[in-house]
Coordinates of C-alpha atoms in Angstrom, one line a residue:
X153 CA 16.5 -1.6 17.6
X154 CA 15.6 2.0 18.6
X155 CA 17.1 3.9 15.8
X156 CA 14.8 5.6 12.7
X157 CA 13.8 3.6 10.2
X158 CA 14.3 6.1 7.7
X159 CA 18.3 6.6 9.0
X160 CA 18.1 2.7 8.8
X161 CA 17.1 2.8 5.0
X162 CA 18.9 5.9 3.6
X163 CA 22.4 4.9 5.3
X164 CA 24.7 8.0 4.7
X165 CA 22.2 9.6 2.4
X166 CA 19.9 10.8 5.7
X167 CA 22.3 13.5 5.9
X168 CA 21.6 14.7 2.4
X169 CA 18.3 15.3 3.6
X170 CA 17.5 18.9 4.3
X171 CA 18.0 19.7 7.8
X172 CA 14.7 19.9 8.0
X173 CA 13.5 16.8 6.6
X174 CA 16.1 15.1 9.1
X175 CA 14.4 16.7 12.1
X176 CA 10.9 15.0 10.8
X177 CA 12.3 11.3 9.7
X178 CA 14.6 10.9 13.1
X179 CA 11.2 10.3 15.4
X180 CA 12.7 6.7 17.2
X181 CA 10.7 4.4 19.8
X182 CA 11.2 4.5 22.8
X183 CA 11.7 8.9 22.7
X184 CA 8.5 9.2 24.9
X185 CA 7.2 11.4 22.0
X186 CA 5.0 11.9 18.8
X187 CA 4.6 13.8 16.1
X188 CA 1.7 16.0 15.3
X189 CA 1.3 17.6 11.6
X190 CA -1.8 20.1 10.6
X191 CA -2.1 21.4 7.6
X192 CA -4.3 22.0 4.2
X193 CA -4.4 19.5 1.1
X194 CA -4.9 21.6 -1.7
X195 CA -6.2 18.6 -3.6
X196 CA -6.8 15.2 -2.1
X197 CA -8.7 11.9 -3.0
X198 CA -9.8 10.3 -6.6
X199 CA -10.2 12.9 -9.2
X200 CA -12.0 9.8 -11.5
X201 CA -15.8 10.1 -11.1
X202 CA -16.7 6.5 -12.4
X203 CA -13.9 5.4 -9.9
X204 CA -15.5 6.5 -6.7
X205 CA -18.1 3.8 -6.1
X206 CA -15.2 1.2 -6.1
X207 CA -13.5 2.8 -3.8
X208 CA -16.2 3.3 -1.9
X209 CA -16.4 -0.6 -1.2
X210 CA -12.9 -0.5 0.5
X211 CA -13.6 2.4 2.9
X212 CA -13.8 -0.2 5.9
X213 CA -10.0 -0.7 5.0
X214 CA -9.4 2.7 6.1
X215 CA -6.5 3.1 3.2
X216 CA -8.9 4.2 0.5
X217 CA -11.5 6.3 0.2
X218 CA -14.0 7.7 -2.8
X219 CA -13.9 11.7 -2.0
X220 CA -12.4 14.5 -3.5
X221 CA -11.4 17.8 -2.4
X222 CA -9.0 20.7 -2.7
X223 CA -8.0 23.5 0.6
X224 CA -9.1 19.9 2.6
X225 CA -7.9 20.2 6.2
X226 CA -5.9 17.3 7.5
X227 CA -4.2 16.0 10.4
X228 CA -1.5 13.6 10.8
X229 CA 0.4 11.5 13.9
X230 CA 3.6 10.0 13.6
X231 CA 4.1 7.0 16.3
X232 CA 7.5 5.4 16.6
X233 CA 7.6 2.4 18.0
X234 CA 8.3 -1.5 17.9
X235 CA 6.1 -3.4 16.5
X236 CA 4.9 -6.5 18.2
X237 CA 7.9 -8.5 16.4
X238 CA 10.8 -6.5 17.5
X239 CA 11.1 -4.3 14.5
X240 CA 11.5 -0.7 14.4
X241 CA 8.7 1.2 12.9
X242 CA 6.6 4.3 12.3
X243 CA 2.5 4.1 12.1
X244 CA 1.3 7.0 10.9
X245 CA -2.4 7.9 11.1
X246 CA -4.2 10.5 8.9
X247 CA -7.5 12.2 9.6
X248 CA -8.5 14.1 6.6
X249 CA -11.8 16.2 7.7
X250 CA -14.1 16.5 4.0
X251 CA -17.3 18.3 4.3
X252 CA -19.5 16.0 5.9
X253 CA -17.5 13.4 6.8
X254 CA -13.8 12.5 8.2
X255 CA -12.2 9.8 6.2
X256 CA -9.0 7.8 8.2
X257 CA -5.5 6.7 6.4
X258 CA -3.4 4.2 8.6
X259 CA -0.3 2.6 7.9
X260 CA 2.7 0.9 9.3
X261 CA 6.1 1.1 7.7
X262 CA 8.9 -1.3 9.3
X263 CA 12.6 -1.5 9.1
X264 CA 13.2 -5.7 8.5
X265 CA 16.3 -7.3 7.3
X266 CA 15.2 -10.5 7.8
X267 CA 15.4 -11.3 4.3
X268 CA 18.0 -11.1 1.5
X269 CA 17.3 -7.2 0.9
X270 CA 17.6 -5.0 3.9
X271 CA 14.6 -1.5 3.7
X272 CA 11.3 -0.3 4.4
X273 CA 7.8 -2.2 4.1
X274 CA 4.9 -0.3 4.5
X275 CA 1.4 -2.0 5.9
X276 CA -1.6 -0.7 4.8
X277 CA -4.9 -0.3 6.0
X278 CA -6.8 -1.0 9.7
X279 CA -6.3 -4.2 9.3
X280 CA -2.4 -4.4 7.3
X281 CA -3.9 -6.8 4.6
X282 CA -1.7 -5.1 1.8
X283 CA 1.9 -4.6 2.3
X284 CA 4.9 -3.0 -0.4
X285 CA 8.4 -2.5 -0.2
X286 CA 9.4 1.0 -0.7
X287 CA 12.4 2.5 -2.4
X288 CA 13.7 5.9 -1.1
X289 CA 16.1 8.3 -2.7
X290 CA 17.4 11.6 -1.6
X291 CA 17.3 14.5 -4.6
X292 CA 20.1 17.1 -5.2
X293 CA 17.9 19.3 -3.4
X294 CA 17.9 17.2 -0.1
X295 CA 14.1 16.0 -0.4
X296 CA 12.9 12.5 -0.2
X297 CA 11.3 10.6 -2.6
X298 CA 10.0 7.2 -2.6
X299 CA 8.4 5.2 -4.7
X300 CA 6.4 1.8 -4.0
X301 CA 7.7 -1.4 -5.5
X302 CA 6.4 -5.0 -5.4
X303 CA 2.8 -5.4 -3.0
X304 CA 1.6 -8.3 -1.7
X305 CA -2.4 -8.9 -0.4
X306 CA -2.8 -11.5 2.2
X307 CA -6.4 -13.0 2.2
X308 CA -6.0 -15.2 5.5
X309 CA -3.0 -17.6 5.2
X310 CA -2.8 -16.7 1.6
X311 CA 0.0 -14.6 0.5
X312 CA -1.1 -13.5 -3.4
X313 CA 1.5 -11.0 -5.4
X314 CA 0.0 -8.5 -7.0
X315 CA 1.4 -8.8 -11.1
X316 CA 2.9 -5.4 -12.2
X317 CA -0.4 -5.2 -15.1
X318 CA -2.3 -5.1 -11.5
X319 CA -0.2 -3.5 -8.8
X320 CA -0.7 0.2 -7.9
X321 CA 2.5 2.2 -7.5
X322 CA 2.8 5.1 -5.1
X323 CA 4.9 7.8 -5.8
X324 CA 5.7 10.0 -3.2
X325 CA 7.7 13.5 -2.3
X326 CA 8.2 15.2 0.9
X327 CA 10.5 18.7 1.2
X328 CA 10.8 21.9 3.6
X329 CA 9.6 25.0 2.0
X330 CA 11.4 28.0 3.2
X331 CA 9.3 31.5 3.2
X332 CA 10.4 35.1 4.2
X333 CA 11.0 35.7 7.8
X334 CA 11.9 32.2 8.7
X335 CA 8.4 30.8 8.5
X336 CA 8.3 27.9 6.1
X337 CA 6.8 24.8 6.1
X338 CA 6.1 20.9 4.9
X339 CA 4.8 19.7 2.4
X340 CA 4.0 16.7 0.4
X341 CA 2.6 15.3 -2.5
X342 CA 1.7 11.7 -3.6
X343 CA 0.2 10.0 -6.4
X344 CA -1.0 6.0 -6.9
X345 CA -0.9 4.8 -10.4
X346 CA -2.4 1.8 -11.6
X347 CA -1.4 0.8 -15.1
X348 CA -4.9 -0.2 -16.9
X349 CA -6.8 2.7 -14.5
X350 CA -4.7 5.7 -14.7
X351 CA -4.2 8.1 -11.2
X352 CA -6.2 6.2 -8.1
X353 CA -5.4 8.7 -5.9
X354 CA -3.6 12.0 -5.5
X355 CA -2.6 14.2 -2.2
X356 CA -0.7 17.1 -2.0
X357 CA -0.5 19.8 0.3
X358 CA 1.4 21.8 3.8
X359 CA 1.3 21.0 6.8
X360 CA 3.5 22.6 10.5
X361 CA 4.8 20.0 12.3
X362 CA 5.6 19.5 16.3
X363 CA 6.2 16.8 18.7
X364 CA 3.9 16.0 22.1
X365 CA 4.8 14.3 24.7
X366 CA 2.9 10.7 25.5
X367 CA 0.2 11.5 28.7
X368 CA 2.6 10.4 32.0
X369 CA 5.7 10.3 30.4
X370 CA 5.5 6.7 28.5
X371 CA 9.2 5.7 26.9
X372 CA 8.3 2.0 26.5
X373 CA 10.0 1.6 22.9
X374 CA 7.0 -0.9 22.3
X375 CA 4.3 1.9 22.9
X376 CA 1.7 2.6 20.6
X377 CA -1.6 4.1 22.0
X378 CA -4.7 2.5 20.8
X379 CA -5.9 4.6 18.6
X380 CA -3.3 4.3 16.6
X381 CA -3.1 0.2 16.9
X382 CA -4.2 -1.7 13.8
X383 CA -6.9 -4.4 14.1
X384 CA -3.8 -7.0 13.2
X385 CA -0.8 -7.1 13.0
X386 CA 1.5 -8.6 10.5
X387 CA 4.9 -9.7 9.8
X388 CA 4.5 -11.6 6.4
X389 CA 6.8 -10.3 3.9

């Protein structure tokens, strides 16, 4: 299956993205490409003091992290590929360079329609202990929005569901901001919410965006180069 997940969720609606937005999402394995976003965060990371030292524990995870910033320069690659049980999928990783140190943001999101509802989980972490099903929309203006549902940690063989009073939803937006002179740009902006705690974490920002060819040409729709390969893999729903 070598088509985009994000064509694979959104159906007919991928072509109410903007044009765009269509460009960005319709990265597919097997392409012998990647994408490469730079760009600013003009705010980024936990904006609750008394928070921090939590997060601070989970920074091995490599999907949280206990810094704030604004103008915080970032850089992101987007890898198509499939993943080790056939399914198509895009593993983004983030390096987002705060003053003194550069914190790192991986995740997987797969197409599977193994189940009784067809869409997009999403993996998270170094070692893809949490996952959440994620619902995506396309506004009247042709930008994407999705939103996090249902997450799940596994803990070894256990599965545990996260109850709703305990689950963090993300909330995400992505658009193509037009300027004078045919110079626009992404951007993006995502919040986590957790019901007793209030906003966990916040991005938003711009970012160009371009694609790179892998070093000698690699097309293998199963190619993922290491540094972008999680610790393990999972295909638990």
């Amino acid at each position: 299956m070598n088509t985009p997940i994000y064509r694979l969720a959104l159906g007919h609606d991928f072509a109410r993205l903007q044009p765009e937005l269509q460009d960005y999402f319709s990265l597919a394995p097997g392409s012998g490409h990647y994408g490469v976003g730079e760009g600013v965060f003009d705010v980024v990371g936990c904006r609750q003091p008394w928070l921090r030292p939590l997060l601070r524990l989970a920074t091995g995870e490599q999907a949280f992290f206990p810094e704030y910033g604004e103008g915080i320069p970032f850089r992101i690659e987007n890898h198509a590929h499939l993943d080790p049980f056939g399914r198509s999928s895009l593993t983004a990783r983030r390096e987002i360079f705060f003053p003194g140190t550069t914190r790192l943001f991986h995740d997987t999101t797969s197409f599977d329609d193994s189940g009784s509802r067809a869409g997009l989980v999403d993996y998270v972490g170094r070692y893809r202990r949490l996952v959440t099903d994620l619902n995506l929309s396309v506004t009247a203006e042709g930008r994407l929005r999705g939103v996090s549902a249902a997450s799940r940690l596994f803990l070894g063989p256990l599965r545990i569901p996260l109850p709703e009073a305990l689950d963090a939803r993300a909330y995400a937006e992505q658009w193509w901001e037009p300027a004078e002179g045919g110079q626009g740009q992404h951007r993006i902006q995502v919040k986590v919410v957790q019901p007793q705690i209030g906003l966990v974490l916040v991005y938003a920002g711009h970012f160009d965006y371009r694609l790179e060819p892998y070093p000698g040409g690699i097309t293998a729709p199963g190619y993922l180069p290491p540094t972008a390969r999680p610790d393990r893999w999972n295909s638990r729903l």
